[in-house]
Structures are given as C-alpha cells and as structure tokens.
XYZ file of C-alpha atoms in Angstrom:
558
model
C 16.364 81.511 199.128
C 16.729 85.132 200.086
C 19.405 87.307 198.538
C 22.470 87.912 200.772
C 22.817 91.586 201.675
C 25.945 93.587 202.338
C 26.507 96.465 204.709
C 28.035 99.730 203.634
C 30.290 101.619 205.990
C 29.014 104.447 208.166
C 25.501 105.840 208.199
C 23.246 107.176 210.945
C 19.732 106.593 212.305
C 17.951 109.973 212.549
C 14.247 110.040 213.555
C 12.173 109.135 210.480
C 9.020 111.288 210.863
C 7.418 109.278 208.061
C 4.040 108.671 209.675
C 3.138 112.356 209.591
C 2.541 112.289 205.812
C 2.321 108.707 204.532
C -0.968 107.895 206.241
C -2.979 110.349 204.136
C -4.164 109.718 200.558
C -2.620 111.480 197.600
C -4.332 114.722 196.602
C -4.043 116.582 193.329
C -2.954 120.162 193.849
C -5.339 122.633 192.137
C -4.430 124.359 188.918
C -2.789 127.685 189.832
C -3.538 130.904 187.951
C 0.098 131.312 187.068
C 2.819 128.744 186.332
C 6.484 129.723 186.349
C 8.450 126.997 184.579
C 12.281 127.192 184.697
C 14.155 126.106 181.583
C 16.995 124.721 183.719
C 15.530 121.791 185.665
C 18.075 119.094 184.898
C 21.798 118.436 184.806
C 23.386 119.572 181.538
C 22.513 122.361 179.149
C 19.281 124.228 179.940
C 16.464 124.007 177.420
C 16.189 126.697 174.731
C 12.894 128.622 174.759
C 10.723 128.110 171.668
C 7.720 130.259 172.671
C 7.241 134.026 172.860
C 5.122 136.358 174.934
C 1.525 136.223 173.728
C 1.671 132.648 172.443
C -1.150 130.311 173.425
C 0.164 126.955 174.591
C -1.543 123.724 175.468
C -0.804 121.232 178.209
C 2.202 119.097 177.300
C 3.409 121.428 174.531
C 7.178 121.955 174.300
C 8.140 125.426 175.508
C 11.872 124.732 175.677
C 13.670 122.264 173.443
C 16.684 120.167 174.455
C 20.052 121.765 173.750
C 22.569 118.999 173.126
C 22.960 115.396 174.207
C 22.903 116.014 177.968
C 19.725 118.045 178.069
C 15.955 117.550 177.967
C 12.918 119.440 176.762
C 10.617 121.450 179.041
C 6.830 121.488 178.581
C 3.826 123.594 179.492
C 2.151 122.084 182.559
C -1.275 123.427 181.521
C -2.902 125.439 178.743
C -2.821 129.228 178.730
C -1.047 132.345 177.463
C 2.686 132.945 177.752
C 3.024 136.234 179.622
C 6.787 136.355 180.108
C 10.039 134.699 179.089
C 12.447 136.260 181.543
C 14.502 135.817 184.700
C 12.538 134.666 187.761
C 13.542 133.418 191.223
C 14.098 129.654 191.192
C 14.460 127.128 194.028
C 18.165 127.449 194.714
C 19.987 128.316 197.897
C 21.716 131.255 196.182
C 18.430 133.039 195.526
C 19.635 133.883 192.019
C 17.132 134.163 189.170
C 17.112 132.001 186.047
C 15.327 132.025 182.702
C 11.704 130.913 183.048
C 8.517 130.792 180.975
C 5.481 132.244 182.751
C 2.063 130.930 181.693
C -1.242 132.552 182.660
C -3.488 129.482 182.805
C -6.906 129.565 181.091
C -8.531 126.921 183.310
C -9.361 124.584 180.398
C -6.260 122.408 180.905
C -6.300 121.320 177.237
C -3.764 118.663 176.188
C -1.782 118.560 172.984
C -2.180 115.440 170.851
C -0.432 112.452 172.447
C 0.407 108.997 171.251
C 2.243 106.064 172.865
C 5.847 105.379 171.938
C 6.657 102.684 169.409
C 8.688 100.312 171.560
C 9.747 98.461 168.426
C 11.616 101.506 167.153
C 15.440 101.556 167.232
C 16.782 102.227 170.764
C 18.487 105.482 169.725
C 15.187 106.819 168.380
C 13.366 105.806 171.576
C 15.950 107.594 173.707
C 15.558 110.789 171.685
C 11.762 110.601 172.133
C 12.255 110.307 175.901
C 14.596 113.293 175.808
C 11.945 115.303 173.981
C 9.377 114.226 176.595
C 11.551 115.734 179.345
C 12.168 112.530 181.334
C 14.825 112.996 184.050
C 15.773 111.198 187.240
C 13.383 112.106 190.066
C 15.568 110.811 192.881
C 17.251 114.186 193.296
C 20.009 114.241 190.664
C 17.601 115.074 187.751
C 20.025 113.542 185.262
C 18.529 113.127 181.754
C 17.163 109.565 181.614
C 17.829 109.214 177.879
C 21.561 109.360 178.657
C 21.316 106.857 181.523
C 19.366 104.468 179.274
C 22.266 104.275 176.829
C 24.433 101.242 177.739
C 27.273 102.621 175.613
C 29.884 100.481 173.913
C 29.000 97.461 176.064
C 25.562 97.364 174.344
C 23.997 95.899 177.515
C 23.879 96.720 181.230
C 23.487 93.353 183.008
C 21.977 94.624 186.269
C 19.139 97.137 186.648
C 18.386 98.425 190.159
C 15.221 100.344 190.981
C 15.781 102.448 194.071
C 12.899 102.513 196.544
C 15.116 103.343 199.497
C 13.610 106.599 200.657
C 15.883 107.065 203.661
C 15.747 110.858 204.140
C 13.577 111.773 207.182
C 10.134 113.347 206.643
C 9.940 112.481 202.900
C 7.342 109.866 201.866
C 6.513 110.573 198.208
C 8.313 107.453 196.935
C 6.699 105.303 199.621
C 3.142 106.314 198.686
C 4.040 106.149 194.972
C 4.984 102.472 195.341
C 1.830 101.785 197.337
C -0.514 103.337 194.739
C 1.286 103.021 191.378
C 3.237 99.762 191.595
C 1.932 98.515 188.233
C 2.944 101.710 186.424
C 6.393 101.622 188.047
C 6.963 98.130 186.692
C 5.731 99.169 183.232
C 8.533 101.723 183.283
C 10.941 99.033 184.462
C 10.007 96.971 181.397
C 10.993 99.876 179.120
C 14.291 100.297 180.995
C 14.983 96.572 180.668
C 14.305 96.773 176.940
C 16.719 99.673 176.358
C 19.477 98.445 178.663
C 19.243 94.735 177.848
C 19.357 93.901 181.564
C 19.000 90.292 182.692
C 18.906 90.940 186.454
C 16.364 93.373 187.895
C 16.427 94.252 191.581
C 14.129 96.633 193.456
C 15.536 97.728 196.810
C 13.042 99.020 199.401
C 13.789 99.828 203.037
C 12.244 97.403 205.473
C 10.300 100.184 207.246
C 7.942 100.362 204.209
C 6.036 97.038 204.414
C 3.015 98.295 202.437
C 5.195 99.430 199.563
C 7.050 96.112 199.562
C 3.768 94.175 199.446
C 2.382 96.318 196.606
C 5.520 95.935 194.514
C 5.664 92.179 195.116
C 2.049 91.827 193.985
C 2.730 93.846 190.823
C 5.928 91.936 190.066
C 4.049 88.621 190.244
C 2.014 89.691 187.173
C 5.055 90.171 184.953
C 6.452 87.749 182.401
C 10.028 88.502 183.446
C 11.791 88.124 186.794
C 11.924 91.057 189.189
C 13.332 90.600 192.683
C 11.907 92.802 195.429
C 14.527 93.112 198.188
C 13.935 94.611 201.635
C 17.064 96.428 202.790
C 17.885 97.664 206.316
C 16.540 101.126 207.127
C 19.612 103.182 207.730
C 20.463 106.622 206.377
C 21.731 106.982 203.580
C 20.708 103.502 202.374
C 18.782 105.198 199.533
C 21.925 106.639 197.981
C 22.634 105.008 194.632
C 26.127 103.813 195.569
C 24.967 102.574 198.965
C 22.016 100.700 197.395
C 24.375 99.067 194.891
C 26.710 97.936 197.667
C 23.849 96.696 199.835
C 22.300 94.588 197.063
C 25.390 93.354 195.210
C 28.382 93.858 197.482
C 30.075 95.854 194.700
C 31.523 99.334 195.163
C 31.582 101.941 192.417
C 35.267 102.933 192.020
C 36.216 106.555 192.699
C 35.720 108.700 189.605
C 33.773 105.958 187.798
C 30.123 105.385 186.950
C 27.976 102.472 188.050
C 27.691 101.405 184.407
C 31.447 100.761 184.494
C 30.672 97.760 186.727
C 27.571 96.784 184.728
C 24.888 98.347 186.968
C 22.395 101.147 186.339
C 20.134 102.678 189.019
C 16.831 104.539 188.649
C 14.408 105.990 191.171
C 10.867 104.593 191.376
C 9.459 108.010 190.413
C 11.540 107.976 187.244
C 10.167 104.542 186.368
C 6.590 105.767 186.669
C 7.319 108.899 184.579
C 8.877 106.654 181.946
C 5.773 104.459 181.894
C 3.498 107.496 181.390
C 5.717 108.628 178.528
C 5.916 105.210 176.844
C 2.300 104.104 177.280
C 0.497 107.453 176.973
C 2.943 109.855 175.304
C 2.830 112.142 178.337
C 5.782 114.439 179.024
C 7.030 114.976 182.571
C 4.871 117.907 183.715
C 3.968 116.826 187.258
C 5.278 114.796 190.166
C 4.456 113.726 193.720
C 5.607 116.174 196.393
C 5.589 115.641 200.147
C 4.498 118.736 202.078
C 5.250 118.219 205.740
C 6.812 119.617 208.876
C 5.194 122.596 210.563
C 1.847 122.406 208.701
C -1.641 121.318 209.784
C -2.115 118.446 207.289
C 1.157 116.877 206.160
C 0.527 114.829 202.996
C 1.562 114.110 199.428
C 0.281 116.089 196.449
C 0.350 115.448 192.725
C 1.695 118.839 191.639
C 2.123 120.503 188.249
C 5.658 121.712 187.568
C 5.689 125.484 187.978
C 3.223 125.650 190.874
C 4.355 128.156 193.557
C 5.493 126.487 196.774
C 3.336 128.752 198.935
C 0.275 127.226 197.211
C 1.235 123.797 198.566
C 1.862 125.111 202.063
C -1.545 126.786 202.050
C -3.159 123.498 200.963
C -1.407 121.623 203.769
C -2.509 124.234 206.304
C -0.086 126.995 207.120
C 0.719 127.532 210.797
C 2.211 130.383 212.738
C 5.814 130.063 213.821
C 7.270 129.178 210.424
C 11.056 129.583 210.596
C 11.881 128.689 207.015
C 11.267 126.173 204.252
C 13.540 123.471 202.879
C 13.278 121.837 199.463
C 14.120 118.250 200.369
C 14.710 116.673 203.741
C 16.595 117.927 206.790
C 19.812 116.085 205.845
C 20.280 117.149 202.214
C 17.600 119.802 201.676
C 18.378 123.370 200.685
C 16.683 126.466 202.168
C 14.373 128.402 199.877
C 14.949 132.145 199.400
C 11.161 132.780 199.312
C 7.929 130.855 198.858
C 7.120 132.251 195.393
C 9.658 129.902 193.816
C 8.045 127.141 191.725
C 8.003 123.385 192.140
C 10.491 121.833 189.715
C 11.286 118.266 188.672
C 13.788 117.951 191.557
C 11.241 118.950 194.224
C 10.438 115.822 196.211
C 9.563 117.571 199.471
C 8.577 120.963 200.859
C 9.574 120.866 204.531
C 8.310 123.721 206.703
C 10.514 124.347 209.733
C 9.732 125.659 213.196
C 11.767 126.228 216.344
C 10.137 123.209 217.997
C 10.821 120.777 215.142
C 14.169 122.196 214.061
C 15.785 124.104 216.917
C 18.649 126.306 215.805
C 22.075 124.701 216.089
C 24.435 125.936 218.789
C 27.362 128.049 217.709
C 30.001 125.995 215.913
C 33.072 125.171 217.976
C 36.591 124.288 216.815
C 37.161 120.807 215.430
C 38.535 118.496 218.124
C 39.463 115.783 215.568
C 37.394 113.152 217.313
C 36.910 111.396 213.901
C 33.266 110.625 214.580
C 32.565 112.148 211.165
C 34.918 109.643 209.549
C 33.134 106.771 211.297
C 29.767 107.993 209.980
C 30.866 108.779 206.415
C 29.322 106.217 204.000
C 31.766 107.226 201.254
C 34.745 106.212 203.433
C 36.266 109.706 203.324
C 38.099 111.747 205.959
C 35.614 114.587 206.580
C 37.777 116.286 209.214
C 40.650 116.593 206.725
C 38.336 117.813 203.954
C 37.004 120.448 206.349
C 40.539 121.588 207.187
C 41.560 121.869 203.541
C 38.325 123.586 202.469
C 38.554 126.111 205.303
C 42.188 126.887 204.394
C 41.401 127.208 200.695
C 43.718 124.291 199.909
C 41.409 122.874 197.260
C 44.115 120.801 195.599
C 44.623 118.771 198.770
C 40.859 118.476 199.165
C 40.680 116.886 195.723
C 43.512 114.541 196.644
C 41.333 113.407 199.547
C 38.505 112.619 197.072
C 36.295 115.616 197.785
C 34.106 114.823 194.776
C 33.273 111.364 196.138
C 31.305 113.149 198.881
C 27.553 112.619 198.305
C 26.688 115.457 200.721
C 24.461 113.152 202.777
C 25.107 115.201 205.928
C 26.025 112.261 208.198
C 29.250 114.008 209.218
C 27.453 117.207 210.213
C 24.787 115.162 212.028
C 27.283 113.479 214.366
C 29.730 116.379 214.778
C 29.928 117.284 218.527
C 31.254 120.734 217.585
C 28.177 121.439 215.437
C 30.320 122.373 212.437
C 28.278 122.593 209.204
C 30.777 120.360 207.413
C 28.728 119.818 204.232
C 28.526 123.574 203.667
C 32.341 123.678 203.562
C 32.417 120.812 201.059
C 29.843 122.531 198.825
C 31.880 125.734 199.020
C 35.083 123.902 198.034
C 33.360 122.136 195.143
C 31.877 125.371 193.810
C 35.286 127.089 194.007
C 36.966 124.238 192.145
C 34.265 124.244 189.472
C 34.587 128.030 189.078
C 38.363 127.811 188.746
C 38.136 124.993 186.240
C 35.644 127.052 184.265
C 38.053 130.013 184.265
C 40.910 127.723 183.259
C 38.902 126.292 180.378
C 38.101 129.830 179.205
C 41.788 130.789 179.485
C 42.880 127.658 177.612
C 40.354 128.377 174.895
C 41.608 131.974 174.529
C 45.220 130.756 174.337
C 44.330 128.148 171.731
C 42.574 130.810 169.660
C 45.628 133.116 169.860
C 47.998 130.300 168.927
C 45.811 129.319 166.000
C 45.709 132.932 164.796
C 49.503 133.133 164.905
C 49.720 129.823 163.076
C 47.299 131.076 160.428
C 49.283 134.290 159.895
C 52.552 132.367 159.523
C 50.915 129.891 157.191
C 49.585 132.704 154.973
C 53.041 134.302 154.861
C 54.613 131.017 153.869
C 51.988 130.378 151.210
C 52.508 133.871 149.773
C 56.310 133.421 149.660
C 55.914 130.040 148.001
C 53.631 131.524 145.380
C 56.130 134.323 144.608
C 59.001 131.847 144.411
C 57.025 129.610 142.098
C 56.154 132.576 139.896
C 59.825 133.659 139.670
C 60.878 130.116 138.912
C 58.316 129.921 136.170
C 59.606 133.208 134.650
C 63.196 131.983 134.690
C 62.150 128.730 133.129
C 60.303 130.652 130.422
C 63.376 132.790 129.653
C 65.600 129.751 129.638
C 63.222 127.973 127.317
C 63.276 131.014 124.965
C 67.100 131.067 124.939
C 67.223 127.348 124.203
C 64.891 127.680 121.232
C 67.067 130.450 119.460
C 69.249 129.033 116.428
C 73.093 129.634 116.202
C 72.680 131.367 112.827
C 70.220 133.814 114.279
C 72.609 134.481 117.185
C 75.495 135.201 114.736
C 73.282 137.486 112.721
C 72.398 139.419 115.848
C 76.091 139.738 116.770
C 77.053 140.959 113.289
C 74.247 143.446 113.307
C 75.461 144.822 116.643
C 79.056 145.121 115.282
C 77.813 146.932 112.182
C 75.856 149.327 114.339
C 78.959 150.011 116.481
C 81.167 150.583 113.398
C 78.638 152.933 111.896
C 78.493 154.902 115.145
C 82.336 155.187 115.237
C 82.385 156.372 111.640
C 79.792 159.019 112.350
C 81.795 160.200 115.358
C 85.035 160.414 113.273
C 83.270 162.332 110.541
C 81.884 164.774 113.013
C 85.344 165.205 114.518
C 86.825 165.875 111.132
C 84.157 168.487 110.453
C 85.172 170.438 113.595
C 88.959 170.230 112.842
C 90.531 173.664 111.811
C 90.511 174.270 108.023
C 92.535 177.557 107.808
C 96.009 175.963 107.380
C 96.210 176.029 103.612
C 98.181 179.293 103.223
C 100.609 178.791 106.107
C 104.403 178.813 105.681
C 106.302 175.524 105.927
C 107.813 176.537 109.275
C 104.408 177.295 110.715
C 103.094 174.018 109.436
C 106.057 172.203 110.941
C 105.455 173.935 114.271
C 101.772 172.959 114.203
C 102.663 169.369 113.458
C 105.048 169.301 116.417
C 102.293 170.696 118.660
C 99.859 168.068 117.430
C 102.458 165.375 118.028
C 102.952 166.498 121.605
C 99.181 166.559 122.122
C 98.934 163.035 120.834
C 101.712 161.912 123.106
C 100.005 163.557 126.118
C 96.679 161.869 125.278
C 98.508 158.563 124.984
C 100.113 159.070 128.396
C 96.740 160.015 129.874
C 95.228 156.740 128.723
C 97.976 154.719 130.466
C 97.184 153.653 134.215
C 99.113 155.210 137.082
C 101.671 153.142 139.048
C 99.507 153.158 142.262
C 96.550 151.851 140.298
C 98.681 149.014 138.948
C 99.706 148.107 142.520
C 96.157 148.182 143.776
C 94.983 146.131 140.886
C-alpha cells in the first residue's frame, strides 16, 4: 500500500534543464595550486583560526576550531603551506571580504591520521565529534548537523525525513549523488536514526528522478531497518523542507516553530553522505558535489575540494564567450557572484553560468497592480504583495506582522509577477534591515544594562561603607558603655571627692593670691581714714553684689 501524499499550496513549474548535466559521469576537480578556505561557512559563529602563516598543514587538519555550540570546525582541503590568514572575497552577493585561510598546496595531498567514530559512545560525545569534523547541512542552509541531531528534551525525534527533492532548475548534484552513492547515503541515515531515536524514516524524491529512486530502493532493501522511499510530485519548491514535510505527512510546521516541535527532522541527501564518511572513515567535510552548468561547453557534476576557485570549475566545464554573469545556486534562489576568484564553500551546490540567450534580462519593473498572482503561487501561504508594499515603505513592523520571516525566498512570487518586480529582493532587504536594527537594539540594551549595573554597584558600595561605619560607631559606644558598667560605686565616689578636693585647693590658692595683692600700708592710718576706707570697701562690695544680680529684662526673657 502506497503512502498517501498531500499537496502544499502554491508552487510553480519552471523548465527543469536537468538533462544538461545529469547525463554525464561525476568527475573529480583537479587539485588547485591555491585554496582559499573561509572560516565562516555555516550558520552560527564562524570558526576561530588555529594556524599561522608559514605552518605546514595536512589534508583534513583543523585550521579553524568551532566557536560555541552553534558552530563547526573548518579543515584544510589538502596539504600545503599556509600563506595567509586574512580577509578575502567570499561568495556573497555583497562582495564583502571575510576571514579566510589561504593554503599553497604541495601536490602530495597527504591526509592526517583518521579513524572511524565509535558509534557506541554517548550521543553527546558523538555530536561533538561531528561538530569537530565540520559536518553541516548541504541542502543550502548549512546549519551545523550536530545541533540538528540533538532531539532535545524529548530525547527522541519520531520521524526522520531525508530530502531528495532537488526541485531547483539546472541543479543535479543531489540526483547524481543518489544514483552513485545510495549505500553511503543510507549509512549516514543509520547514524542519524541512532542519534535521533527515529522509528519512521522517509526519503522523499521527486518523480522526475527515476534512476535515483531505483538506486535508493535497491540500497534500502539491504538494510536491517525500514526505510520508505517515496516519489513526490515534481513541482517547485517541493524540495523545501517545510513543503517536503507537508507532502509526506500532511503536517505543517507552525509559524515561528521548528520541525522538531512536531516530531520531525529533515536532512539533505548530501548531508547524509558526508555524515557516513565522517562516521565510517573519520573524514571531515572538505569536499562536495557541485553542478557546473548553464552557458558552458560540458555541463556536469564535479567532486570539488572546498576552497577551489569557481573559475577553475568553469574552465573545466568549458568556458564560452557571451558570459553575462555567474550564480551560486539555481535561477530561483541563487545569488550572483561578485567575481570568479571566490572559492567553493560548503553551501555551493551549483555554479550556473548565465548568458543573454539562456537568461534574458528582465524588462523594467512596473507598478504593482495587486493581481494577487504572487499570493496564489506562494507556498508559505503569505501575502507577497502586502510584504512588498511594507518593505518598500520601510514599514518593517507591519511586514513582521504579515510573517515576513516565514518567507523561504523560493522566488515563486517573482517568477509569476506580471510587473516583473523583484519581490524577493525587497524581502531580503527588509529582513536585513530588521536584523540590523535588532542587533543595534541588543547592543543598546547591553550598554544600558551595564550602566544600570554600575550605578547599582556604586550605591551598594556606598551602603556597605555606611553600614561598616555605623557598626564601628555602635561597637565603640558599646565598649564605652561596658566600661562604665564595670566601674564600682566606691571608685566613683572616690573620683568625685578627689575632684572636690582639687576644686577647693584651687579656690584656696586663688584666695591666697588675692590676699597677697591686697594693700598692706594701712597700719599707721588715723581712725577716720580707716573708717572712710571701710565705707569705700563696703560700697564696692555692694556694687559687686548688684553686678552679680540679673537684669529685669533678662529675667523676663528667661
């Protein structure tokens, strides 16, 4: 009994152009003289360089170690001498440079020591080994696989989906990978099943890839666990993770949630093969399959070392006159390259050379006529015409209210727009502005928190200092009080008597001194004179007595 399939909303049917490259065998790209390996090839923190100029490195040696949980290591793709650790152009539409390690290859291609992973080790240890081997998702998102292989608090992820829906036109690397490496892909699936504890394993492949379906079915028949190979309708963007989940299970990932929240995890077939090479051979992710197609003489797929310049691949495929630009990726979601010296990275699934015949320039964009054809084609069930209006007006808050970040940038809206408006470019612009503003806000919040903490610390130190002084004063008073309590009444009386004696002695000395200065020449005076003197002294005494009495005003005031 075949599995019932479900249909997601929207989607388009652009010309596939698959036959140009999937009919040729896979070729290994030659070892270039120089490899430029970016340290930022994945979502999360970029790797930290651990080599210096002049170091000799061997193939598979770590040149950048993971920085944090959401990060992975970066490795030398071949042996040679490190000639630079500096900023180099990288494959990004901005054309900005990023930190890279440049290796002058020595031609010997010598490996470091490798050993298979111990699959009996604790899951957390296995995940860290995969992080150190640089395993990331090769379906385009390049999310660290060690993080996706952690089922979290649930301990298990019931459903594991392997995505073989290569729906983007021109790209065939996943198709030929499934044809030639089906057994290795399923070895990687076994490791995923082990770490996620999945009981249901589904592999979705578009029905326009019959050879890949047959190869995967033959490989699955050899396994000792059940794997269901499901052919899904070929419709762009059926290969999107959310669309593949809905097609196979009928479930939709809620807005703002992850697929693991509904018990489903999704991996690309290329990721599964890279995981198998890491688990069975101890090989880090240093190469991948890349489709080179479009305006070239021999469109085909190459096994390419990470860090190989893109112009090397175009030369191998046969460069032609009339090149009008190069995309990394397909025509729907690919990004234009600033120049052809940029290196192949883990996210490079296709190098698409354009020409006027294959990709005629779009007519000038016209005003939106609100025909809503974009809304009919949107697989994320958004309102693209409203998002365009808000993004163009700089009303990013309203754009978020209309679920801007649910947009997968598949390009269906731009593809069907009769006004030829590059709608996805407006959505990318709005997202980048929102991210930049949130980054500024986080920096501002952090600065405010630091200031508030500094003020809190100053106040706390003041309070602690005041409390210490108060405690010290309290202790002094307690000490004095304790000393007063310990003195005996007899000793207190003795002190008082001693003070009185000292005061009496001082008064006596003062009286004696006064008597010494009193006039002594009154012995021979007549009685009248003596009487007169006595009257004068009496008046003086009376005046001194009056002077010691308080005035009437002072009595009133008192």
